[in-house]
Short mmCIF file of C-alpha atoms in Angstrom, two decimals:
data_model
loop_
_atom_site.label_atom_id
_atom_site.label_comp_id
_atom_site.label_asym_id
_atom_site.label_seq_id
_atom_site.Cartn_x
_atom_site.Cartn_y
_atom_site.Cartn_z
CA UNK A 1 205.94 -103.27 52.10
CA UNK A 2 204.37 -104.62 55.27
CA UNK A 3 205.26 -108.17 56.19
CA UNK A 4 204.68 -110.77 58.85
CA UNK A 5 207.70 -111.35 61.05
CA UNK A 6 208.51 -114.28 63.28
CA UNK A 7 211.03 -114.79 66.03
CA UNK A 8 213.18 -116.68 66.61
CA UNK A 9 214.10 -118.10 63.23
CA UNK A 10 215.36 -121.27 64.89
CA UNK A 11 214.59 -122.60 68.35
CA UNK A 12 216.25 -125.64 69.88
CA UNK A 13 214.75 -127.04 73.06
CA UNK A 14 214.80 -130.11 75.22
CA UNK A 15 211.81 -132.44 75.31
CA UNK A 16 209.38 -131.41 78.02
CA UNK A 17 210.34 -127.74 77.93
CA UNK A 18 207.96 -124.93 77.15
CA UNK A 19 208.50 -122.81 74.05
CA UNK A 20 206.89 -119.62 72.88
CA UNK A 21 206.98 -118.76 69.22
CA UNK A 22 206.38 -115.13 68.40
CA UNK A 23 204.78 -113.49 65.42
CA UNK A 24 204.06 -109.90 64.51
CA UNK A 25 201.24 -109.88 61.95
CA UNK A 26 200.65 -107.05 59.52
CA UNK A 27 199.32 -104.19 61.58
CA UNK A 28 195.81 -103.72 60.20
CA UNK A 29 195.07 -107.42 59.82
CA UNK A 30 192.35 -109.04 61.88
CA UNK A 31 192.64 -112.76 61.19
CA UNK A 32 195.58 -114.79 62.41
CA UNK A 33 196.75 -118.33 61.90
CA UNK A 34 199.38 -120.80 62.94
CA UNK A 35 200.50 -123.66 60.72
CA UNK A 36 203.20 -126.24 61.00
CA UNK A 37 205.19 -128.10 58.39
CA UNK A 38 207.14 -131.15 59.36
CA UNK A 39 210.22 -131.47 57.17
CA UNK A 40 209.25 -132.56 53.68
CA UNK A 41 205.58 -132.79 54.48
CA UNK A 42 202.45 -130.76 53.95
CA UNK A 43 201.49 -127.52 55.63
CA UNK A 44 199.08 -128.35 58.45
CA UNK A 45 196.55 -125.97 59.92
CA UNK A 46 196.83 -125.56 63.67
CA UNK A 47 194.56 -122.71 64.68
CA UNK A 48 192.78 -119.59 63.50
CA UNK A 49 192.18 -116.56 65.70
CA UNK A 50 189.88 -113.59 65.37
CA UNK A 51 188.51 -110.96 67.70
CA UNK A 52 190.75 -112.14 70.52
CA UNK A 53 189.55 -115.69 70.49
CA UNK A 54 190.19 -118.95 68.73
CA UNK A 55 187.94 -119.39 65.73
CA UNK A 56 188.86 -122.96 64.94
CA UNK A 57 191.57 -125.42 65.82
CA UNK A 58 192.72 -128.71 64.40
CA UNK A 59 193.07 -132.02 66.15
CA UNK A 60 196.80 -131.34 66.37
CA UNK A 61 196.12 -128.31 68.57
CA UNK A 62 195.64 -130.15 71.82
CA UNK A 63 195.89 -128.93 75.41
CA UNK A 64 199.65 -128.54 75.07
CA UNK A 65 199.13 -125.67 72.64
CA UNK A 66 197.82 -122.19 73.30
CA UNK A 67 197.74 -118.90 71.45
CA UNK A 68 197.62 -115.37 72.67
CA UNK A 69 197.58 -111.85 71.36
CA UNK A 70 198.91 -110.16 74.44
CA UNK A 71 199.39 -106.59 73.34
CA UNK A 72 197.58 -105.95 70.08
CA UNK A 73 200.65 -106.49 67.95
CA UNK A 74 202.23 -109.84 68.87
CA UNK A 75 200.58 -113.19 68.25
CA UNK A 76 202.18 -116.05 70.11
CA UNK A 77 202.04 -119.82 70.00
CA UNK A 78 202.98 -121.62 73.20
CA UNK A 79 203.77 -125.28 73.44
CA UNK A 80 203.62 -126.19 77.09
CA UNK A 81 205.64 -129.41 77.14
CA UNK A 82 207.37 -130.12 73.88
CA UNK A 83 207.62 -133.58 72.37
CA UNK A 84 210.03 -134.88 69.77
CA UNK A 85 207.24 -134.91 67.21
CA UNK A 86 206.70 -131.18 67.66
CA UNK A 87 209.89 -130.62 65.67
CA UNK A 88 208.74 -128.73 62.59
CA UNK A 89 208.66 -125.38 60.88
CA UNK A 90 205.94 -123.20 62.35
CA UNK A 91 204.42 -120.53 60.18
CA UNK A 92 202.32 -117.60 61.30
CA UNK A 93 199.96 -115.95 58.83
CA UNK A 94 197.53 -113.07 58.84
CA UNK A 95 194.96 -111.52 56.59
CA UNK A 96 192.68 -108.56 56.65
CA UNK A 97 189.30 -107.83 55.23
CA UNK A 98 187.97 -111.36 55.34
CA UNK A 99 189.07 -114.96 55.32
CA UNK A 100 188.74 -115.12 51.53
CA UNK A 101 191.65 -112.77 51.18
CA UNK A 102 195.28 -113.67 50.77
CA UNK A 103 197.04 -114.91 53.85
CA UNK A 104 200.45 -113.35 54.34
CA UNK A 105 202.92 -115.79 55.76
CA UNK A 106 205.90 -115.16 57.95
CA UNK A 107 209.26 -116.78 57.19
CA UNK A 108 208.71 -119.42 59.84
CA UNK A 109 210.37 -120.62 63.03
CA UNK A 110 212.19 -123.91 62.87
CA UNK A 111 211.61 -125.76 66.14
CA UNK A 112 213.94 -128.59 66.98
CA UNK A 113 213.09 -130.71 70.01
CA UNK A 114 215.92 -132.88 71.31
CA UNK B 1 184.55 -132.81 55.71
CA UNK B 2 186.93 -130.77 53.68
CA UNK B 3 190.00 -132.01 51.84
CA UNK B 4 192.44 -131.10 49.11
CA UNK B 5 194.14 -133.60 46.85
CA UNK B 6 197.10 -132.74 44.70
CA UNK B 7 197.89 -135.36 42.11
CA UNK B 8 201.59 -135.90 41.76
CA UNK B 9 204.04 -135.09 44.50
CA UNK B 10 206.65 -134.30 41.85
CA UNK B 11 206.25 -132.85 38.38
CA UNK B 12 209.13 -132.34 35.99
CA UNK B 13 208.93 -130.21 32.85
CA UNK B 14 211.39 -128.76 30.40
CA UNK B 15 211.97 -125.04 30.27
CA UNK B 16 209.40 -123.53 27.92
CA UNK B 17 206.95 -126.39 28.32
CA UNK B 18 203.43 -126.25 29.70
CA UNK B 19 203.08 -126.53 33.46
CA UNK B 20 200.00 -128.33 34.78
CA UNK B 21 199.61 -128.95 38.51
CA UNK B 22 196.44 -130.71 39.54
CA UNK B 23 194.23 -129.97 42.51
CA UNK B 24 190.90 -131.46 43.49
CA UNK B 25 188.94 -130.44 46.53
CA UNK B 26 185.97 -131.51 48.50
CA UNK B 27 183.93 -129.05 50.46
CA UNK B 28 180.43 -129.08 51.85
CA UNK B 29 180.12 -125.35 51.33
CA UNK B 30 181.27 -123.06 48.51
CA UNK B 31 185.03 -122.97 48.83
CA UNK B 32 187.56 -120.25 48.62
CA UNK B 33 190.46 -121.74 46.66
CA UNK B 34 194.09 -120.70 46.63
CA UNK B 35 197.41 -121.64 45.14
CA UNK B 36 200.53 -120.80 47.11
CA UNK B 37 204.17 -121.23 46.16
CA UNK B 38 207.01 -122.00 48.54
CA UNK B 39 210.61 -121.45 47.56
CA UNK B 40 213.31 -123.26 49.55
CA UNK B 41 213.64 -122.07 53.14
CA UNK B 42 210.92 -119.48 52.73
CA UNK B 43 207.32 -118.98 53.74
CA UNK B 44 204.38 -119.33 51.41
CA UNK B 45 203.42 -116.73 48.85
CA UNK B 46 200.05 -116.41 47.16
CA UNK B 47 199.97 -117.14 43.44
CA UNK B 48 196.25 -116.69 42.87
CA UNK B 49 192.84 -117.25 44.40
CA UNK B 50 189.25 -117.97 43.51
CA UNK B 51 186.42 -116.66 45.63
CA UNK B 52 183.48 -115.82 43.37
CA UNK B 53 182.89 -114.59 39.85
CA UNK B 54 185.05 -115.47 36.87
CA UNK B 55 186.16 -119.07 37.05
CA UNK B 56 189.45 -118.47 35.25
CA UNK B 57 191.74 -116.55 37.51
CA UNK B 58 195.12 -115.12 36.70
CA UNK B 59 197.92 -114.78 39.17
CA UNK B 60 201.47 -113.68 39.43
CA UNK B 61 204.36 -114.94 37.32
CA UNK B 62 202.10 -115.96 34.43
CA UNK B 63 200.17 -118.62 36.33
CA UNK B 64 196.44 -119.13 36.03
CA UNK B 65 193.88 -121.58 37.34
CA UNK B 66 190.35 -122.53 36.45
CA UNK B 67 187.67 -123.36 38.98
CA UNK B 68 185.50 -126.20 37.68
CA UNK B 69 182.70 -126.88 40.09
CA UNK B 70 181.43 -129.92 38.20
CA UNK B 71 184.84 -131.53 38.46
CA UNK B 72 185.67 -130.08 41.90
CA UNK B 73 189.00 -129.05 40.45
CA UNK B 74 191.25 -126.02 40.54
CA UNK B 75 194.23 -126.95 38.37
CA UNK B 76 197.16 -124.56 38.04
CA UNK B 77 198.72 -123.91 34.65
CA UNK B 78 201.43 -121.85 33.04
CA UNK B 79 201.98 -121.91 29.28
CA UNK B 80 205.77 -121.78 29.40
CA UNK B 81 207.89 -122.88 32.33
CA UNK B 82 210.87 -120.89 33.48
CA UNK B 83 213.75 -122.13 35.57
CA UNK B 84 212.69 -119.76 38.34
CA UNK B 85 209.35 -121.59 38.64
CA UNK B 86 211.06 -124.50 40.35
CA UNK B 87 209.45 -124.61 43.79
CA UNK B 88 206.81 -126.37 45.89
CA UNK B 89 203.21 -125.52 45.04
CA UNK B 90 200.33 -125.89 47.45
CA UNK B 91 196.64 -125.84 46.70
CA UNK B 92 194.48 -124.73 49.61
CA UNK B 93 190.81 -124.35 50.47
CA UNK B 94 189.34 -122.09 53.10
CA UNK B 95 185.88 -122.46 54.41
CA UNK B 96 183.82 -120.60 56.92
CA UNK B 97 181.16 -122.50 58.78
CA UNK B 98 181.17 -120.67 62.05
CA UNK B 99 184.90 -121.02 62.43
CA UNK B 100 187.35 -120.52 59.60
CA UNK B 101 189.99 -123.00 58.61
CA UNK B 102 192.41 -123.44 55.72
CA UNK B 103 193.37 -126.88 54.50
CA UNK B 104 196.43 -127.35 52.34
CA UNK B 105 197.11 -130.12 49.88
CA UNK B 106 200.24 -132.20 50.23
CA UNK B 107 202.09 -130.07 47.73
CA UNK B 108 203.65 -130.66 44.34
CA UNK B 109 207.31 -130.04 43.78
CA UNK B 110 207.94 -128.63 40.32
CA UNK B 111 211.27 -129.33 38.66
CA UNK B 112 212.23 -127.40 35.54
CA UNK B 113 214.88 -128.87 33.26
CA UNK B 114 217.06 -126.74 31.05
#
């Protein structure tokens, strides 16, 4: 069964460092998303991506964040200069056939900023 | 503006009892509504969704939800709780007004007592 994969499962970084979180969506999917979940809190939308461009982004997704689909299979989230408050679980999701369809979530990357 | 409200951050039921998890939404356009479940240390998994058509939708694991436009509600129910239902449940709404975005509720943690 196809699934969304994310690497690494856990990333520890120093404040101010750049991190890149990687996702491989399901191969025939066209819509891609990043979410974050601070420990014990709600799942927060960061950004949606379609047709090689951002469709919508939240107020959390400021200039420190960027997304890219560099090679037609990977979907990456870059945080340029991490802050302590960026510590969270980051989930990638994808769906195909339309935004009203099920989003398939990856297992998440736990980012810890020290 | 679009929002999702889940009443009750924690719900506790006995095994075999009715499960009722409440979700109310606000949306300026017809919403696509979803319930997702999150087991500990895992990503989110779709339980069920409402897009159009029949307002009572059935999902996996015996769950169902009813879309009530007049009440702007999409409550999740299951007639008989099982120990394996213990998890975090998230109601979500997706809308498409040029860009597409999914908003999650704060989540309800379901506890099932033996």
